């Protein structure tokens, strides 16, 4: 099992996403220190959309 904190996010300012991702990961880790987390990049564009 894993947590993917945000899948297919729209383009977002990398500084905003870095702050948001940090806070989300911190909140999850308070409750669950074991599960794998997947954190997408703020500027990811799937090959089919490029």
PDB file of N, H, CA, C and O in Angstrom:
ATOM      1  N   UNK A   1       0.839  -1.173   0.000  1.00  0.00           N
ATOM      2  CA  UNK A   1       0.000   0.000   0.000  1.00  0.00           C
ATOM      3  C   UNK A   1       0.888   1.240   0.000  1.00  0.00           C
ATOM      4  O   UNK A   1       1.984   1.234   0.559  1.00  0.00           O
ATOM      5  N   UNK A   2       0.405   2.289  -0.626  1.00  0.00           N
ATOM      6  H   UNK A   2      -0.485   2.295  -1.080  1.00  0.00           H
ATOM      7  CA  UNK A   2       1.142   3.555  -0.639  1.00  0.00           C
ATOM      8  C   UNK A   2       0.162   4.710  -0.674  1.00  0.00           C
ATOM      9  O   UNK A   2      -1.023   4.532  -0.956  1.00  0.00           O
ATOM     10  N   UNK A   3       0.668   5.885  -0.387  1.00  0.00           N
ATOM     11  H   UNK A   3       1.631   6.029  -0.158  1.00  0.00           H
ATOM     12  CA  UNK A   3      -0.110   7.115  -0.509  1.00  0.00           C
ATOM     13  C   UNK A   3       0.461   7.923  -1.654  1.00  0.00           C
ATOM     14  O   UNK A   3       1.664   8.179  -1.697  1.00  0.00           O
ATOM     15  N   UNK A   4      -0.387   8.324  -2.576  1.00  0.00           N
ATOM     16  H   UNK A   4      -1.364   8.116  -2.541  1.00  0.00           H
ATOM     17  CA  UNK A   4       0.016   9.256  -3.631  1.00  0.00           C
ATOM     18  C   UNK A   4      -0.703  10.562  -3.322  1.00  0.00           C
ATOM     19  O   UNK A   4      -1.921  10.664  -3.469  1.00  0.00           O
ATOM     20  N   UNK A   5       0.062  11.554  -2.896  1.00  0.00           N
ATOM     21  H   UNK A   5       1.052  11.472  -2.777  1.00  0.00           H
ATOM     22  CA  UNK A   5      -0.589  12.720  -2.323  1.00  0.00           C
ATOM     23  C   UNK A   5      -1.298  13.606  -3.339  1.00  0.00           C
ATOM     24  O   UNK A   5      -2.208  14.354  -2.982  1.00  0.00           O
ATOM     25  N   UNK A   6      -0.896  13.528  -4.579  1.00  0.00           N
ATOM     26  H   UNK A   6      -0.157  12.921  -4.869  1.00  0.00           H
ATOM     27  CA  UNK A   6      -1.608  14.322  -5.583  1.00  0.00           C
ATOM     28  C   UNK A   6      -1.248  13.762  -6.950  1.00  0.00           C
ATOM     29  O   UNK A   6      -0.093  13.837  -7.369  1.00  0.00           O
ATOM     30  N   UNK A   7      -2.221  13.205  -7.642  1.00  0.00           N
ATOM     31  H   UNK A   7      -3.159  13.144  -7.302  1.00  0.00           H
ATOM     32  CA  UNK A   7      -1.990  12.572  -8.922  1.00  0.00           C
ATOM     33  C   UNK A   7      -2.453  13.505 -10.037  1.00  0.00           C
ATOM     34  O   UNK A   7      -3.548  14.064  -9.982  1.00  0.00           O
ATOM     35  N   UNK A   8      -1.599  13.663 -11.049  1.00  0.00           N
ATOM     36  H   UNK A   8      -0.710  13.209 -11.093  1.00  0.00           H
ATOM     37  CA  UNK A   8      -1.924  14.473 -12.231  1.00  0.00           C
ATOM     38  C   UNK A   8      -2.301  15.900 -11.854  1.00  0.00           C
ATOM     39  O   UNK A   8      -3.349  16.409 -12.253  1.00  0.00           O
ATOM     40  N   UNK A   9      -1.443  16.521 -11.091  1.00  0.00           N
ATOM     41  H   UNK A   9      -0.593  16.107 -10.767  1.00  0.00           H
ATOM     42  CA  UNK A   9      -1.770  17.893 -10.719  1.00  0.00           C
ATOM     43  C   UNK A   9      -1.623  18.848 -11.887  1.00  0.00           C
ATOM     44  O   UNK A   9      -0.800  18.635 -12.777  1.00  0.00           O
ATOM     45  N   UNK A  10      -2.422  19.897 -11.880  1.00  0.00           N
ATOM     46  H   UNK A  10      -3.091  20.070 -11.157  1.00  0.00           H
ATOM     47  CA  UNK A  10      -2.292  20.909 -12.924  1.00  0.00           C
ATOM     48  C   UNK A  10      -0.981  21.659 -12.713  1.00  0.00           C
ATOM     49  O   UNK A  10      -0.366  21.547 -11.653  1.00  0.00           O
ATOM     50  N   UNK A  11      -0.558  22.411 -13.699  1.00  0.00           N
ATOM     51  H   UNK A  11      -1.058  22.502 -14.561  1.00  0.00           H
ATOM     52  CA  UNK A  11       0.668  23.186 -13.522  1.00  0.00           C
ATOM     53  C   UNK A  11       0.493  24.097 -12.310  1.00  0.00           C
ATOM     54  O   UNK A  11      -0.502  24.809 -12.181  1.00  0.00           O
ATOM     55  N   UNK A  12       1.476  24.054 -11.441  1.00  0.00           N
ATOM     56  H   UNK A  12       2.285  23.475 -11.547  1.00  0.00           H
ATOM     57  CA  UNK A  12       1.430  24.849 -10.219  1.00  0.00           C
ATOM     58  C   UNK A  12       2.835  25.396  -9.982  1.00  0.00           C
ATOM     59  O   UNK A  12       3.826  24.739 -10.297  1.00  0.00           O
ATOM     60  N   UNK A  13       2.909  26.568  -9.442  1.00  0.00           N
ATOM     61  H   UNK A  13       2.104  27.103  -9.186  1.00  0.00           H
ATOM     62  CA  UNK A  13       4.199  27.174  -9.148  1.00  0.00           C
ATOM     63  C   UNK A  13       5.003  26.201  -8.283  1.00  0.00           C
ATOM     64  O   UNK A  13       4.512  25.758  -7.245  1.00  0.00           O
ATOM     65  N   UNK A  14       6.234  25.858  -8.693  1.00  0.00           N
ATOM     66  H   UNK A  14       6.633  26.218  -9.536  1.00  0.00           H
ATOM     67  CA  UNK A  14       7.030  24.890  -7.932  1.00  0.00           C
ATOM     68  C   UNK A  14       7.242  25.268  -6.469  1.00  0.00           C
ATOM     69  O   UNK A  14       7.292  24.385  -5.613  1.00  0.00           O
ATOM     70  N   UNK A  15       7.368  26.545  -6.164  1.00  0.00           N
ATOM     71  H   UNK A  15       7.328  27.263  -6.859  1.00  0.00           H
ATOM     72  CA  UNK A  15       7.543  26.963  -4.769  1.00  0.00           C
ATOM     73  C   UNK A  15       6.280  26.709  -3.957  1.00  0.00           C
ATOM     74  O   UNK A  15       6.357  26.312  -2.795  1.00  0.00           O
ATOM     75  N   UNK A  16       5.121  26.936  -4.565  1.00  0.00           N
ATOM     76  H   UNK A  16       5.059  27.259  -5.509  1.00  0.00           H
ATOM     77  CA  UNK A  16       3.844  26.682  -3.887  1.00  0.00           C
ATOM     78  C   UNK A  16       3.690  25.179  -3.646  1.00  0.00           C
ATOM     79  O   UNK A  16       3.307  24.757  -2.555  1.00  0.00           O
ATOM     80  N   UNK A  17       3.990  24.370  -4.673  1.00  0.00           N
ATOM     81  H   UNK A  17       4.301  24.713  -5.560  1.00  0.00           H
ATOM     82  CA  UNK A  17       3.854  22.929  -4.540  1.00  0.00           C
ATOM     83  C   UNK A  17       4.838  22.369  -3.511  1.00  0.00           C
ATOM     84  O   UNK A  17       4.484  21.474  -2.743  1.00  0.00           O
ATOM     85  N   UNK A  18       6.071  22.889  -3.489  1.00  0.00           N
ATOM     86  H   UNK A  18       6.358  23.616  -4.113  1.00  0.00           H
ATOM     87  CA  UNK A  18       7.054  22.423  -2.511  1.00  0.00           C
ATOM     88  C   UNK A  18       6.530  22.646  -1.085  1.00  0.00           C
ATOM     89  O   UNK A  18       6.645  21.761  -0.237  1.00  0.00           O
ATOM     90  N   UNK A  19       5.970  23.799  -0.830  1.00  0.00           N
ATOM     91  H   UNK A  19       5.877  24.517  -1.519  1.00  0.00           H
ATOM     92  CA  UNK A  19       5.416  24.126   0.481  1.00  0.00           C
ATOM     93  C   UNK A  19       4.219  23.218   0.801  1.00  0.00           C
ATOM     94  O   UNK A  19       4.123  22.673   1.900  1.00  0.00           O
ATOM     95  N   UNK A  20       3.321  23.064  -0.157  1.00  0.00           N
ATOM     96  H   UNK A  20       3.399  23.507  -1.051  1.00  0.00           H
ATOM     97  CA  UNK A  20       2.131  22.238   0.059  1.00  0.00           C
ATOM     98  C   UNK A  20       2.515  20.775   0.271  1.00  0.00           C
ATOM     99  O   UNK A  20       2.011  20.127   1.188  1.00  0.00           O
ATOM    100  N   UNK A  21       3.404  20.255  -0.573  1.00  0.00           N
ATOM    101  H   UNK A  21       3.813  20.782  -1.318  1.00  0.00           H
ATOM    102  CA  UNK A  21       3.815  18.854  -0.460  1.00  0.00           C
ATOM    103  C   UNK A  21       4.481  18.589   0.888  1.00  0.00           C
ATOM    104  O   UNK A  21       4.223  17.568   1.525  1.00  0.00           O
ATOM    105  N   UNK A  22       5.328  19.503   1.313  1.00  0.00           N
ATOM    106  H   UNK A  22       5.537  20.333   0.796  1.00  0.00           H
ATOM    107  CA  UNK A  22       5.988  19.352   2.615  1.00  0.00           C
ATOM    108  C   UNK A  22       4.949  19.250   3.737  1.00  0.00           C
ATOM    109  O   UNK A  22       5.057  18.389   4.609  1.00  0.00           O
ATOM    110  N   UNK A  23       3.962  20.115   3.713  1.00  0.00           N
ATOM    111  H   UNK A  23       3.874  20.815   3.004  1.00  0.00           H
ATOM    112  CA  UNK A  23       2.931  20.107   4.753  1.00  0.00           C
ATOM    113  C   UNK A  23       2.063  18.856   4.704  1.00  0.00           C
ATOM    114  O   UNK A  23       1.679  18.327   5.748  1.00  0.00           O
ATOM    115  N   UNK A  24       1.753  18.384   3.514  1.00  0.00           N
ATOM    116  H   UNK A  24       2.065  18.814   2.666  1.00  0.00           H
ATOM    117  CA  UNK A  24       0.958  17.165   3.378  1.00  0.00           C
ATOM    118  C   UNK A  24       1.739  15.966   3.896  1.00  0.00           C
ATOM    119  O   UNK A  24       1.211  15.157   4.659  1.00  0.00           O
ATOM    120  N   UNK A  25       3.004  15.851   3.480  1.00  0.00           N
ATOM    121  H   UNK A  25       3.434  16.508   2.861  1.00  0.00           H
ATOM    122  CA  UNK A  25       3.839  14.736   3.939  1.00  0.00           C
ATOM    123  C   UNK A  25       4.008  14.780   5.460  1.00  0.00           C
ATOM    124  O   UNK A  25       3.929  13.744   6.120  1.00  0.00           O
ATOM    125  N   UNK A  26       4.236  15.948   6.008  1.00  0.00           N
ATOM    126  H   UNK A  26       4.301  16.789   5.471  1.00  0.00           H
ATOM    127  CA  UNK A  26       4.391  16.091   7.450  1.00  0.00           C
ATOM    128  C   UNK A  26       3.131  15.625   8.179  1.00  0.00           C
ATOM    129  O   UNK A  26       3.225  14.930   9.190  1.00  0.00           O
ATOM    130  N   UNK A  27       1.970  15.997   7.683  1.00  0.00           N
ATOM    131  H   UNK A  27       1.894  16.562   6.862  1.00  0.00           H
ATOM    132  CA  UNK A  27       0.709  15.586   8.308  1.00  0.00           C
ATOM    133  C   UNK A  27       0.522  14.070   8.228  1.00  0.00           C
ATOM    134  O   UNK A  27       0.101  13.452   9.205  1.00  0.00           O
ATOM    135  N   UNK A  28       0.827  13.468   7.087  1.00  0.00           N
ATOM    136  H   UNK A  28       1.169  13.970   6.293  1.00  0.00           H
ATOM    137  CA  UNK A  28       0.696  12.013   6.952  1.00  0.00           C
ATOM    138  C   UNK A  28       1.664  11.314   7.894  1.00  0.00           C
ATOM    139  O   UNK A  28       1.293  10.339   8.548  1.00  0.00           O
ATOM    140  N   UNK A  29       2.881  11.792   7.971  1.00  0.00           N
ATOM    141  H   UNK A  29       3.182  12.584   7.440  1.00  0.00           H
ATOM    142  CA  UNK A  29       3.902  11.150   8.810  1.00  0.00           C
ATOM    143  C   UNK A  29       3.580  11.239  10.303  1.00  0.00           C
ATOM    144  O   UNK A  29       4.069  10.419  11.080  1.00  0.00           O
ATOM    145  N   UNK A  30       2.792  12.188  10.712  1.00  0.00           N
ATOM    146  H   UNK A  30       2.395  12.855  10.082  1.00  0.00           H
ATOM    147  CA  UNK A  30       2.359  12.243  12.114  1.00  0.00           C
ATOM    148  C   UNK A  30       1.505  11.025  12.461  1.00  0.00           C
ATOM    149  O   UNK A  30       1.508  10.552  13.598  1.00  0.00           O
ATOM    150  N   UNK A  31       0.775  10.529  11.464  1.00  0.00           N
ATOM    151  H   UNK A  31       0.773  10.913  10.541  1.00  0.00           H
ATOM    152  CA  UNK A  31      -0.155   9.423  11.671  1.00  0.00           C
ATOM    153  C   UNK A  31       0.447   8.086  11.246  1.00  0.00           C
ATOM    154  O   UNK A  31       0.247   7.076  11.920  1.00  0.00           O
ATOM    155  N   UNK A  32       1.173   8.072  10.148  1.00  0.00           N
ATOM    156  H   UNK A  32       1.335   8.892   9.600  1.00  0.00           H
ATOM    157  CA  UNK A  32       1.711   6.824   9.585  1.00  0.00           C
ATOM    158  C   UNK A  32       3.155   7.041   9.152  1.00  0.00           C
ATOM    159  O   UNK A  32       3.418   7.754   8.184  1.00  0.00           O
ATOM    160  N   UNK A  33       4.076   6.434   9.863  1.00  0.00           N
ATOM    161  H   UNK A  33       3.862   5.855  10.650  1.00  0.00           H
ATOM    162  CA  UNK A  33       5.503   6.610   9.580  1.00  0.00           C
ATOM    163  C   UNK A  33       6.066   5.517   8.672  1.00  0.00           C
ATOM    164  O   UNK A  33       7.244   5.561   8.317  1.00  0.00           O
ATOM    165  N   UNK A  34       5.249   4.547   8.293  1.00  0.00           N
ATOM    166  H   UNK A  34       4.292   4.511   8.581  1.00  0.00           H
ATOM    167  CA  UNK A  34       5.746   3.372   7.582  1.00  0.00           C
ATOM    168  C   UNK A  34       5.451   3.348   6.082  1.00  0.00           C
ATOM    169  O   UNK A  34       6.296   2.913   5.299  1.00  0.00           O
ATOM    170  N   UNK A  35       4.282   3.802   5.674  1.00  0.00           N
ATOM    171  H   UNK A  35       3.596   4.155   6.310  1.00  0.00           H
ATOM    172  CA  UNK A  35       3.858   3.624   4.285  1.00  0.00           C
ATOM    173  C   UNK A  35       4.682   4.467   3.307  1.00  0.00           C
ATOM    174  O   UNK A  35       5.162   5.552   3.636  1.00  0.00           O
ATOM    175  N   UNK A  36       4.823   3.937   2.117  1.00  0.00           N
ATOM    176  H   UNK A  36       4.433   3.056   1.850  1.00  0.00           H
ATOM    177  CA  UNK A  36       5.494   4.642   1.036  1.00  0.00           C
ATOM    178  C   UNK A  36       4.630   5.820   0.595  1.00  0.00           C
ATOM    179  O   UNK A  36       3.407   5.711   0.509  1.00  0.00           O
ATOM    180  N   UNK A  37       5.284   6.948   0.317  1.00  0.00           N
ATOM    181  H   UNK A  37       6.278   7.037   0.387  1.00  0.00           H
ATOM    182  CA  UNK A  37       4.599   8.117  -0.223  1.00  0.00           C
ATOM    183  C   UNK A  37       5.101   8.376  -1.629  1.00  0.00           C
ATOM    184  O   UNK A  37       6.299   8.271  -1.892  1.00  0.00           O
ATOM    185  N   UNK A  38       4.203   8.711  -2.526  1.00  0.00           N
ATOM    186  H   UNK A  38       3.230   8.796  -2.313  1.00  0.00           H
ATOM    187  CA  UNK A  38       4.557   9.113  -3.886  1.00  0.00           C
ATOM    188  C   UNK A  38       4.170  10.575  -4.016  1.00  0.00           C
ATOM    189  O   UNK A  38       3.019  10.951  -3.795  1.00  0.00           O
ATOM    190  N   UNK A  39       5.146  11.390  -4.375  1.00  0.00           N
ATOM    191  H   UNK A  39       6.081  11.085  -4.554  1.00  0.00           H
ATOM    192  CA  UNK A  39       4.923  12.829  -4.511  1.00  0.00           C
ATOM    193  C   UNK A  39       5.283  13.220  -5.936  1.00  0.00           C
ATOM    194  O   UNK A  39       6.446  13.131  -6.331  1.00  0.00           O
ATOM    195  N   UNK A  40       4.307  13.646  -6.698  1.00  0.00           N
ATOM    196  H   UNK A  40       3.363  13.718  -6.377  1.00  0.00           H
ATOM    197  CA  UNK A  40       4.542  14.037  -8.092  1.00  0.00           C
ATOM    198  C   UNK A  40       5.208  15.403  -8.166  1.00  0.00           C
ATOM    199  O   UNK A  40       5.099  16.225  -7.256  1.00  0.00           O
ATOM    200  N   UNK A  41       5.894  15.616  -9.269  1.00  0.00           N
ATOM    201  H   UNK A  41       5.983  14.949 -10.009  1.00  0.00           H
ATOM    202  CA  UNK A  41       6.518  16.921  -9.510  1.00  0.00           C
ATOM    203  C   UNK A  41       5.455  17.934  -9.930  1.00  0.00           C
ATOM    204  O   UNK A  41       4.407  17.569 -10.462  1.00  0.00           O
ATOM    205  N   UNK A  42       5.741  19.196  -9.684  1.00  0.00           N
ATOM    206  H   UNK A  42       6.593  19.493  -9.252  1.00  0.00           H
ATOM    207  CA  UNK A  42       4.768  20.241 -10.009  1.00  0.00           C
ATOM    208  C   UNK A  42       4.718  20.544 -11.496  1.00  0.00           C
ATOM    209  O   UNK A  42       3.769  21.172 -11.967  1.00  0.00           O
ATOM    210  N   UNK A  43       5.714  20.114 -12.233  1.00  0.00           N
ATOM    211  H   UNK A  43       6.484  19.604 -11.851  1.00  0.00           H
ATOM    212  CA  UNK A  43       5.778  20.463 -13.657  1.00  0.00           C
ATOM    213  C   UNK A  43       5.743  19.226 -14.558  1.00  0.00           C
ATOM    214  O   UNK A  43       6.180  19.296 -15.707  1.00  0.00           O
ATOM    215  N   UNK A  44       5.239  18.110 -14.066  1.00  0.00           N
ATOM    216  H   UNK A  44       4.884  18.053 -13.133  1.00  0.00           H
ATOM    217  CA  UNK A  44       5.199  16.878 -14.850  1.00  0.00           C
ATOM    218  C   UNK A  44       4.152  16.985 -15.948  1.00  0.00           C
ATOM    219  O   UNK A  44       3.013  17.387 -15.707  1.00  0.00           O
ATOM    220  N   UNK A  45       4.558  16.619 -17.155  1.00  0.00           N
ATOM    221  H   UNK A  45       5.482  16.292 -17.351  1.00  0.00           H
ATOM    222  CA  UNK A  45       3.639  16.562 -18.297  1.00  0.00           C
ATOM    223  C   UNK A  45       3.762  15.165 -18.898  1.00  0.00           C
ATOM    224  O   UNK A  45       4.834  14.803 -19.383  1.00  0.00           O
ATOM    225  N   UNK A  46       2.698  14.378 -18.877  1.00  0.00           N
ATOM    226  H   UNK A  46       1.827  14.672 -18.484  1.00  0.00           H
ATOM    227  CA  UNK A  46       2.758  13.024 -19.438  1.00  0.00           C
ATOM    228  C   UNK A  46       3.152  13.074 -20.909  1.00  0.00           C
ATOM    229  O   UNK A  46       2.805  14.028 -21.606  1.00  0.00           O
ATOM    230  N   UNK A  47       3.875  12.056 -21.397  1.00  0.00           N
ATOM    231  H   UNK A  47       4.157  11.281 -20.831  1.00  0.00           H
ATOM    232  CA  UNK A  47       4.306  12.036 -22.798  1.00  0.00           C
ATOM    233  C   UNK A  47       3.154  12.216 -23.782  1.00  0.00           C
ATOM    234  O   UNK A  47       3.332  12.826 -24.836  1.00  0.00           O
ATOM    235  N   UNK A  48       1.988  11.695 -23.453  1.00  0.00           N
ATOM    236  H   UNK A  48       1.844  11.199 -22.597  1.00  0.00           H
ATOM    237  CA  UNK A  48       0.851  11.799 -24.376  1.00  0.00           C
ATOM    238  C   UNK A  48       0.352  13.243 -24.503  1.00  0.00           C
ATOM    239  O   UNK A  48      -0.394  13.551 -25.432  1.00  0.00           O
ATOM    240  N   UNK A  49       0.747  14.127 -23.593  1.00  0.00           N
ATOM    241  H   UNK A  49       1.353  13.877 -22.838  1.00  0.00           H
ATOM    242  CA  UNK A  49       0.264  15.500 -23.632  1.00  0.00           C
ATOM    243  C   UNK A  49       1.347  16.491 -24.082  1.00  0.00           C
ATOM    244  O   UNK A  49       1.078  17.683 -24.231  1.00  0.00           O
ATOM    245  N   UNK A  50       2.557  15.998 -24.294  1.00  0.00           N
ATOM    246  H   UNK A  50       2.776  15.030 -24.172  1.00  0.00           H
ATOM    247  CA  UNK A  50       3.641  16.917 -24.664  1.00  0.00           C
ATOM    248  C   UNK A  50       3.745  17.114 -26.158  1.00  0.00           C
ATOM    249  O   UNK A  50       4.607  17.858 -26.625  1.00  0.00           O
TER     250      UNK A  50
END
